[in-house]
Amino acid sequence: MSRRTVSWRWARGLVLLLLAVAMVAAAAIWLLNRPDAAEPSSKPLAITPALIERGAYLARAGNCMGCHTQRGGTAYAGGRPIPTPFGSVFGPNLTPDTQHGLGQWSADDFWNALHNGRSRDGRLLSPAFPYTNYSLVSRADADALYAYLRSLPAAPLANRPHELRFPYGSQPALAAWRALYFRPAVYQADTKQSAEWNRGAYLVQGLGHCNACHAPRNALGATAGQQDFSGGMLAALGWYAPSLHARSEASVAQWRPEDLRAWLKTGSSTSTQGSALGPMSEVILGSTQYLSQADLSAMALYLQSLPQQEAPHPPTRKPEPSAGAARAAGAQLYEQHCAACHGAQGQGVPGAYPALAGSRSVTMANPANLLRIIQRGGFAPATAGNPRPYGMPPFASVLNDTELAALASYLRSAWGNVAQGDSDIRPMDVLQLKSQRID
């Protein structure tokens, strides 16, 4: 092949590449300037005390303060980092400050952010702000939220710029993401279901944005839709949000409705001996404990109606020769550090220490939560219905990686426990979780 032929092919490939880039850029520009379907208000919003009160309730239902308040900071003033696989985003200021917050926003601007994922200036918002869920929120509820946020004291805290790796935070990349994965759509009631079921679906899929954690995400961070609750790894935090469809993980289809309501209200349930830990503890502390019994019942009804399907299990690894010895070491560690609270047979103490025998948190295919709790402790939320919950101290400074792995391996195979994946945990599994941040 002559040098001229090679040069021609190289030049032709370069031209084709540049043409493809130009086409993508043109499509991105079109998407950036394409008007989304909005629902502008025909008259200024009349803010009343009743509307503000309703908005305060809805803000609790959406746990808005959880992402828009930094540790120890002013409520809704923003600044809290939200880690993602693409870098960190920071919750913006939602107070009525005119320079940094919503002081110059109209109700239409706020609706456009929730429903269309666009800022007041037309800029596309990062989907780390779950507008894919909030798009389902009704205009009336969006107006109530706006009214409540405008009633807050203004906090002059400047918004921190996101720290996303290029190109994930760029407007063309966000436009392409939206073209692939987002279509604005207000919640449409299922006429085959009751009003209570639809209320629960509206809260869970929309404001509650439950599948923002409880759904797997693809390489670009998108879920399969608001009705997918098949479990997702919160990689940046090292926690796993288990599947709400799978009995082996976190399905509540077999729970008594009153137990599920109590768990959402207080963070614990005596009959199930389960407590909310990790990110879910925050959700109950800041959100669901404040919901009415009617809304808790509606959410419970919807969650218990989710289709049941088992989660796929990863391929089982070949047991290592030292697995038996590790479990034996784990049994000794359990007797030394755990049995006093959780019982010699892992039976626990109702209302105080959860049972480990038969615990789904122990036997799930993904051992991340079990390791996380052993390493960093387990703390249920201090709710009004359970103001002084029992907690578990962290053992990361007491046990080394080999001992932590041995203890976890023992728990996943003792008292009849059968782990859904590998029973045996390796020290490398423990080490990988240690690299995750603490928020």
XYZ file of C-alpha atoms in Angstrom:
439
model
C 0.000 0.000 0.000
C 1.469 3.359 -1.060
C 2.049 6.257 1.286
C -0.409 8.325 -0.769
C -3.153 5.739 -0.217
C -2.517 5.685 3.530
C -2.607 9.484 3.670
C -5.874 9.583 1.740
C -7.530 7.050 4.034
C -6.309 8.922 7.092
C -7.621 12.225 5.730
C -10.952 10.668 4.806
C -11.284 9.177 8.312
C -10.526 12.571 9.835
C -13.149 14.263 7.662
C -15.749 11.668 8.648
C -14.876 12.117 12.308
C -15.185 15.894 12.077
C -18.481 15.513 10.251
C -19.799 13.231 12.998
C -18.696 15.713 15.669
C -20.396 18.532 13.791
C -23.614 16.536 13.531
C -23.584 15.773 17.243
C -22.899 19.427 18.049
C -25.737 20.538 15.776
C -28.100 18.087 17.426
C -27.010 19.272 20.858
C -27.577 22.913 19.905
C -31.032 22.046 18.641
C -31.833 20.193 21.827
C -30.539 23.035 23.958
C -32.810 25.517 22.200
C -35.813 23.259 21.791
C -38.670 24.487 23.992
C -39.952 21.872 26.404
C -43.637 21.370 27.012
C -44.315 23.766 29.878
C -47.468 24.716 31.714
C -47.206 28.467 32.363
C -49.533 30.035 34.883
C -51.989 32.574 33.526
C -51.821 34.759 36.644
C -49.431 35.433 39.553
C -49.487 32.842 42.303
C -51.504 33.876 45.358
C -49.418 32.739 48.321
C -51.542 32.010 51.383
C -50.722 30.511 54.807
C -52.581 27.356 53.805
C -50.499 27.023 50.630
C -47.277 27.530 52.583
C -48.315 24.873 55.104
C -49.081 22.442 52.311
C -45.752 23.190 50.678
C -43.897 22.535 53.936
C -45.512 19.100 54.087
C -44.618 18.350 50.466
C -41.017 19.458 51.050
C -40.850 16.852 53.806
C -42.360 14.247 51.496
C -39.634 14.966 48.954
C -36.900 15.181 51.626
C -35.738 18.368 49.896
C -33.728 19.509 52.897
C -31.637 16.330 52.760
C -29.769 17.436 49.639
C -30.152 21.192 49.973
C -28.672 21.595 53.473
C -25.022 21.077 54.274
C -23.983 19.499 57.554
C -24.534 22.042 60.307
C -25.706 24.672 57.814
C -28.829 26.753 57.326
C -31.834 24.755 56.177
C -32.324 24.822 52.395
C -29.309 27.107 51.876
C -27.532 24.458 49.798
C -23.890 23.447 49.749
C -24.159 19.754 50.536
C -22.009 17.574 48.275
C -23.787 14.752 46.496
C -21.250 12.219 45.233
C -21.840 10.537 41.885
C -19.663 8.247 39.742
C -18.941 11.298 37.562
C -17.886 13.658 40.337
C -19.690 15.674 42.998
C -22.646 17.980 42.572
C -23.703 20.457 45.237
C -27.279 21.124 46.295
C -28.135 24.745 45.386
C -29.590 27.426 47.619
C -33.398 27.215 47.743
C -34.001 30.130 50.109
C -35.471 33.384 48.696
C -32.079 35.123 48.607
C -32.131 37.349 45.506
C -28.500 36.768 44.542
C -27.918 33.093 45.282
C -31.354 31.561 45.873
C -34.864 31.677 44.464
C -35.504 35.365 45.171
C -35.881 36.250 41.499
C -37.631 33.034 40.482
C -41.288 32.981 39.545
C -43.639 30.071 40.153
C -43.320 29.302 36.432
C -39.523 29.179 36.746
C -39.791 26.772 39.658
C -42.266 24.570 37.797
C -39.934 24.494 34.799
C -37.093 23.260 37.007
C -39.164 20.450 38.539
C -41.039 19.456 35.417
C -38.479 20.082 32.670
C -35.127 20.090 34.463
C -34.268 23.639 33.377
C -32.989 26.504 35.474
C -34.439 30.011 35.397
C -31.979 31.055 32.674
C -32.824 28.029 30.505
C -29.692 26.125 31.482
C -30.127 22.357 31.665
C -29.869 20.932 35.178
C -27.873 17.862 36.123
C -30.041 14.740 36.499
C -28.448 14.293 39.923
C -31.363 16.599 40.723
C -34.027 13.937 40.173
C -36.241 15.858 37.768
C -36.904 12.553 36.030
C -39.048 11.809 39.104
C -40.147 15.345 39.940
C -41.532 15.741 36.437
C -44.477 13.662 37.706
C -45.354 16.273 40.351
C -48.554 18.206 39.663
C -48.495 21.934 39.002
C -50.552 22.540 42.136
C -48.002 20.736 44.302
C -45.124 22.540 42.586
C -46.798 25.870 43.389
C -47.222 24.855 47.030
C -43.539 23.924 47.266
C -42.597 27.240 45.707
C -44.782 29.119 48.180
C -43.138 27.362 51.122
C -39.593 27.971 49.890
C -40.361 31.663 49.321
C -41.531 31.889 52.953
C -38.141 30.822 54.346
C -35.583 33.316 55.672
C -33.168 34.345 52.913
C -29.679 32.906 53.367
C -26.893 34.615 51.372
C -24.867 31.444 50.778
C -23.250 31.280 47.355
C -23.808 28.127 45.333
C -20.781 25.914 44.871
C -20.024 24.934 41.275
C -20.339 21.244 40.536
C -17.144 19.206 40.393
C -17.986 16.882 37.499
C -15.395 15.449 35.176
C -15.553 16.664 31.608
C -17.794 16.356 29.664
C -20.491 15.177 32.099
C -21.428 18.630 33.338
C -21.412 20.339 29.943
C -24.648 21.527 28.379
C -24.213 19.466 25.165
C -23.681 16.311 27.245
C -26.754 17.058 29.353
C -28.774 17.720 26.198
C -27.720 14.362 24.765
C -28.592 12.632 28.053
C -32.057 14.187 28.046
C -32.650 13.162 24.446
C -31.873 9.570 25.404
C -33.534 9.245 28.796
C -35.994 12.007 29.657
C -39.520 12.907 28.602
C -41.500 15.339 30.824
C -44.787 13.808 31.953
C -47.093 14.603 34.892
C -48.302 11.533 36.801
C -51.314 9.896 35.184
C -53.579 7.927 37.508
C -54.084 4.234 36.799
C -57.845 3.907 36.424
C -57.640 0.196 37.275
C -56.346 1.014 40.755
C -57.897 2.725 43.767
C -57.402 6.366 44.679
C -55.273 5.268 47.660
C -53.006 3.152 45.443
C -52.587 6.040 43.008
C -51.728 8.407 45.845
C -49.029 5.983 46.981
C -47.662 5.607 43.455
C -47.603 9.390 43.029
C -45.612 9.860 46.232
C -43.196 6.961 45.682
C -42.513 7.576 41.990
C -42.610 11.363 42.109
C -41.776 13.486 45.150
C -40.393 10.545 47.113
C -38.111 9.673 44.150
C -37.522 6.272 45.768
C -36.057 4.660 42.681
C -33.358 7.325 42.504
C -31.619 4.950 44.931
C -33.521 1.674 44.506
C -32.859 1.209 40.772
C -29.757 0.158 38.857
C -28.160 2.782 36.633
C -26.489 2.314 33.299
C -23.054 3.631 32.299
C -24.495 7.140 31.855
C -26.346 7.142 35.171
C -29.880 6.582 33.858
C -32.521 4.248 35.282
C -35.080 2.238 33.340
C -37.925 4.439 34.625
C -39.778 5.559 37.747
C -41.374 2.132 38.261
C -38.096 0.210 38.447
C -37.122 -0.645 42.032
C -34.844 -3.592 41.295
C -31.974 -2.396 43.467
C -29.015 -0.113 42.907
C -25.501 0.261 44.230
C -24.781 3.731 45.592
C -21.196 3.381 44.479
C -20.034 6.770 45.701
C -21.257 5.981 49.239
C -20.591 2.259 49.419
C -24.217 1.338 50.231
C -26.584 -0.875 48.286
C -30.252 0.106 47.978
C -31.857 -3.353 47.792
C -34.497 -4.464 45.340
C -38.079 -3.804 46.416
C -39.216 -6.491 43.968
C -37.173 -9.375 45.415
C -38.118 -11.348 48.527
C -34.456 -12.141 49.088
C -33.663 -8.433 49.330
C -36.209 -5.819 50.416
C -39.643 -6.730 49.110
C -42.336 -5.799 51.625
C -45.118 -7.740 49.883
C -45.326 -10.195 52.803
C -45.210 -7.589 55.577
C -48.279 -6.655 57.572
C -49.356 -3.175 56.419
C -49.224 -1.857 59.980
C -45.596 -3.029 60.320
C -44.606 -1.278 57.126
C -46.327 1.931 58.228
C -44.553 1.748 61.574
C -41.193 1.177 59.892
C -41.666 4.203 57.611
C -42.841 6.289 60.573
C -40.294 5.319 63.223
C -37.423 3.609 61.428
C -37.978 0.281 63.152
C -40.530 -2.483 63.491
C -40.689 -4.841 66.452
C -42.367 -7.715 64.641
C -39.896 -7.684 61.748
C -36.927 -6.834 64.004
C -35.695 -4.511 61.271
C -34.244 -1.025 61.568
C -33.470 1.506 58.868
C -29.750 2.169 58.581
C -27.478 4.138 56.282
C -29.059 6.416 53.649
C -32.551 5.051 54.373
C -32.173 6.174 57.967
C -31.767 9.729 56.670
C -34.891 9.416 54.536
C -37.009 8.371 57.507
C -35.431 10.961 59.804
C -36.007 13.862 57.426
C -39.033 12.734 55.467
C -41.342 9.794 56.047
C -41.696 10.183 59.835
C -43.550 13.437 59.143
C -46.076 12.007 56.700
C -49.716 11.517 57.591
C -51.077 8.068 58.327
C -53.169 8.325 55.159
C -50.092 8.909 52.998
C -48.100 6.217 54.803
C -50.943 3.785 54.177
C -51.049 4.774 50.516
C -47.292 4.295 50.121
C -47.462 0.947 51.905
C -50.286 -0.201 49.636
C -48.333 0.743 46.521
C -45.027 -0.746 47.701
C -46.712 -4.018 48.624
C -48.245 -4.222 45.157
C -44.936 -4.085 43.291
C -44.384 -7.091 41.003
C -42.248 -9.786 42.583
C -39.128 -10.938 40.802
C -35.850 -12.247 42.113
C -32.729 -10.202 41.639
C -30.028 -11.710 39.406
C -27.160 -13.173 41.385
C -23.529 -12.729 40.393
C -21.558 -15.836 39.408
C -20.381 -17.792 42.427
C -16.663 -17.631 42.952
C -14.625 -20.753 43.582
C -14.148 -21.155 47.367
C -10.662 -20.474 48.581
C -8.820 -23.217 50.507
C -8.786 -21.021 53.599
C -12.570 -20.432 53.607
C -13.254 -22.978 56.354
C -10.591 -21.564 58.615
C -11.886 -18.037 58.008
C -15.408 -19.021 59.060
C -14.054 -20.672 62.205
C -12.163 -17.484 63.025
C -15.344 -15.528 62.326
C -17.272 -17.679 64.818
C -14.782 -16.798 67.535
C -14.967 -13.111 66.644
C -18.755 -13.252 66.791
C -18.705 -14.799 70.256
C -16.232 -12.169 71.436
C -17.782 -9.025 69.948
C -21.380 -9.700 68.880
C -23.124 -12.474 70.800
C -23.781 -10.350 73.893
C -26.258 -8.234 71.899
C -27.333 -10.393 68.955
C -27.517 -13.688 70.860
C -25.558 -16.912 70.687
C -27.821 -18.144 67.886
C -28.165 -14.783 66.161
C -31.718 -14.456 67.467
C -31.408 -10.818 68.546
C -33.599 -9.023 71.091
C -36.991 -7.744 69.854
C -37.167 -3.966 69.975
C -33.466 -3.599 70.661
C -30.980 -5.687 68.673
C -31.940 -7.102 65.270
C -31.822 -10.826 64.608
C -29.003 -11.926 62.301
C -30.371 -15.424 61.751
C -32.566 -15.205 58.665
C -31.743 -11.536 58.099
C -31.945 -10.469 54.475
C -29.370 -7.757 55.128
C -26.929 -10.530 56.025
C -27.709 -12.940 53.192
C -28.193 -10.592 50.216
C -26.020 -11.351 47.209
C -24.436 -7.913 47.556
C -22.639 -7.844 50.935
C -21.941 -4.097 50.865
C -24.453 -3.136 53.569
C -23.350 -5.888 55.940
C -19.718 -4.842 55.596
C -20.612 -1.174 55.876
C -22.477 -1.734 59.133
C -19.694 -3.832 60.672
C -17.077 -1.313 59.620
C -18.824 1.926 60.520
C -21.633 0.934 62.837
C -25.382 0.908 62.487
C -27.564 3.741 63.698
C -31.330 3.857 63.323
C -32.958 7.305 63.049
C -33.984 9.062 66.266
C -37.601 9.685 65.317
C -40.502 10.970 67.381
C -41.875 7.430 67.552
C -38.501 5.936 68.499
C -36.485 8.800 70.052
C -33.758 6.656 71.630
C -32.980 3.825 69.227
C -30.298 1.288 69.948
C -27.139 1.685 67.897
C -24.189 -0.479 66.990
C -20.606 0.786 67.361
C -18.154 0.632 64.443
C -15.547 -2.119 64.373
C -13.226 -0.794 61.662
C -10.729 0.295 64.318
C -11.066 -2.959 66.271
C -10.877 -5.602 63.532
C -8.518 -5.693 60.580
C -9.646 -6.434 57.027
C -9.041 -10.169 57.350
C -11.038 -10.338 60.586
C -13.887 -8.251 59.157
C -14.094 -10.569 56.160
C -14.021 -13.641 58.406
C -16.808 -12.314 60.622
C -18.999 -11.453 57.631
C -18.387 -14.881 56.097
C -19.456 -16.562 59.318
C -22.650 -14.502 59.589
C -23.636 -15.373 56.013
C -23.388 -19.113 56.683
C -24.342 -19.545 60.382
C -27.710 -20.583 61.907
C -29.070 -21.802 58.593
C -28.277 -18.587 56.719
C -27.736 -19.194 53.020
C -26.243 -16.223 51.190
C -27.739 -15.481 47.786
C -24.309 -15.116 46.222
C -20.997 -16.075 47.751
C -21.113 -16.766 51.470
C -17.406 -16.132 51.792
C -16.162 -12.556 51.891
C -12.560 -11.785 51.044
C -10.347 -9.127 52.639
C -10.236 -7.391 49.243
C -14.039 -6.909 49.431
C -13.572 -5.087 52.729
C -10.718 -2.982 51.381
C -12.721 -1.841 48.378
C -15.467 -0.414 50.595
C -12.955 1.391 52.773
C -12.086 3.631 49.833
C -15.606 5.095 49.787
C -16.303 8.483 51.318
C -18.268 9.237 54.472
C -20.876 11.949 54.070
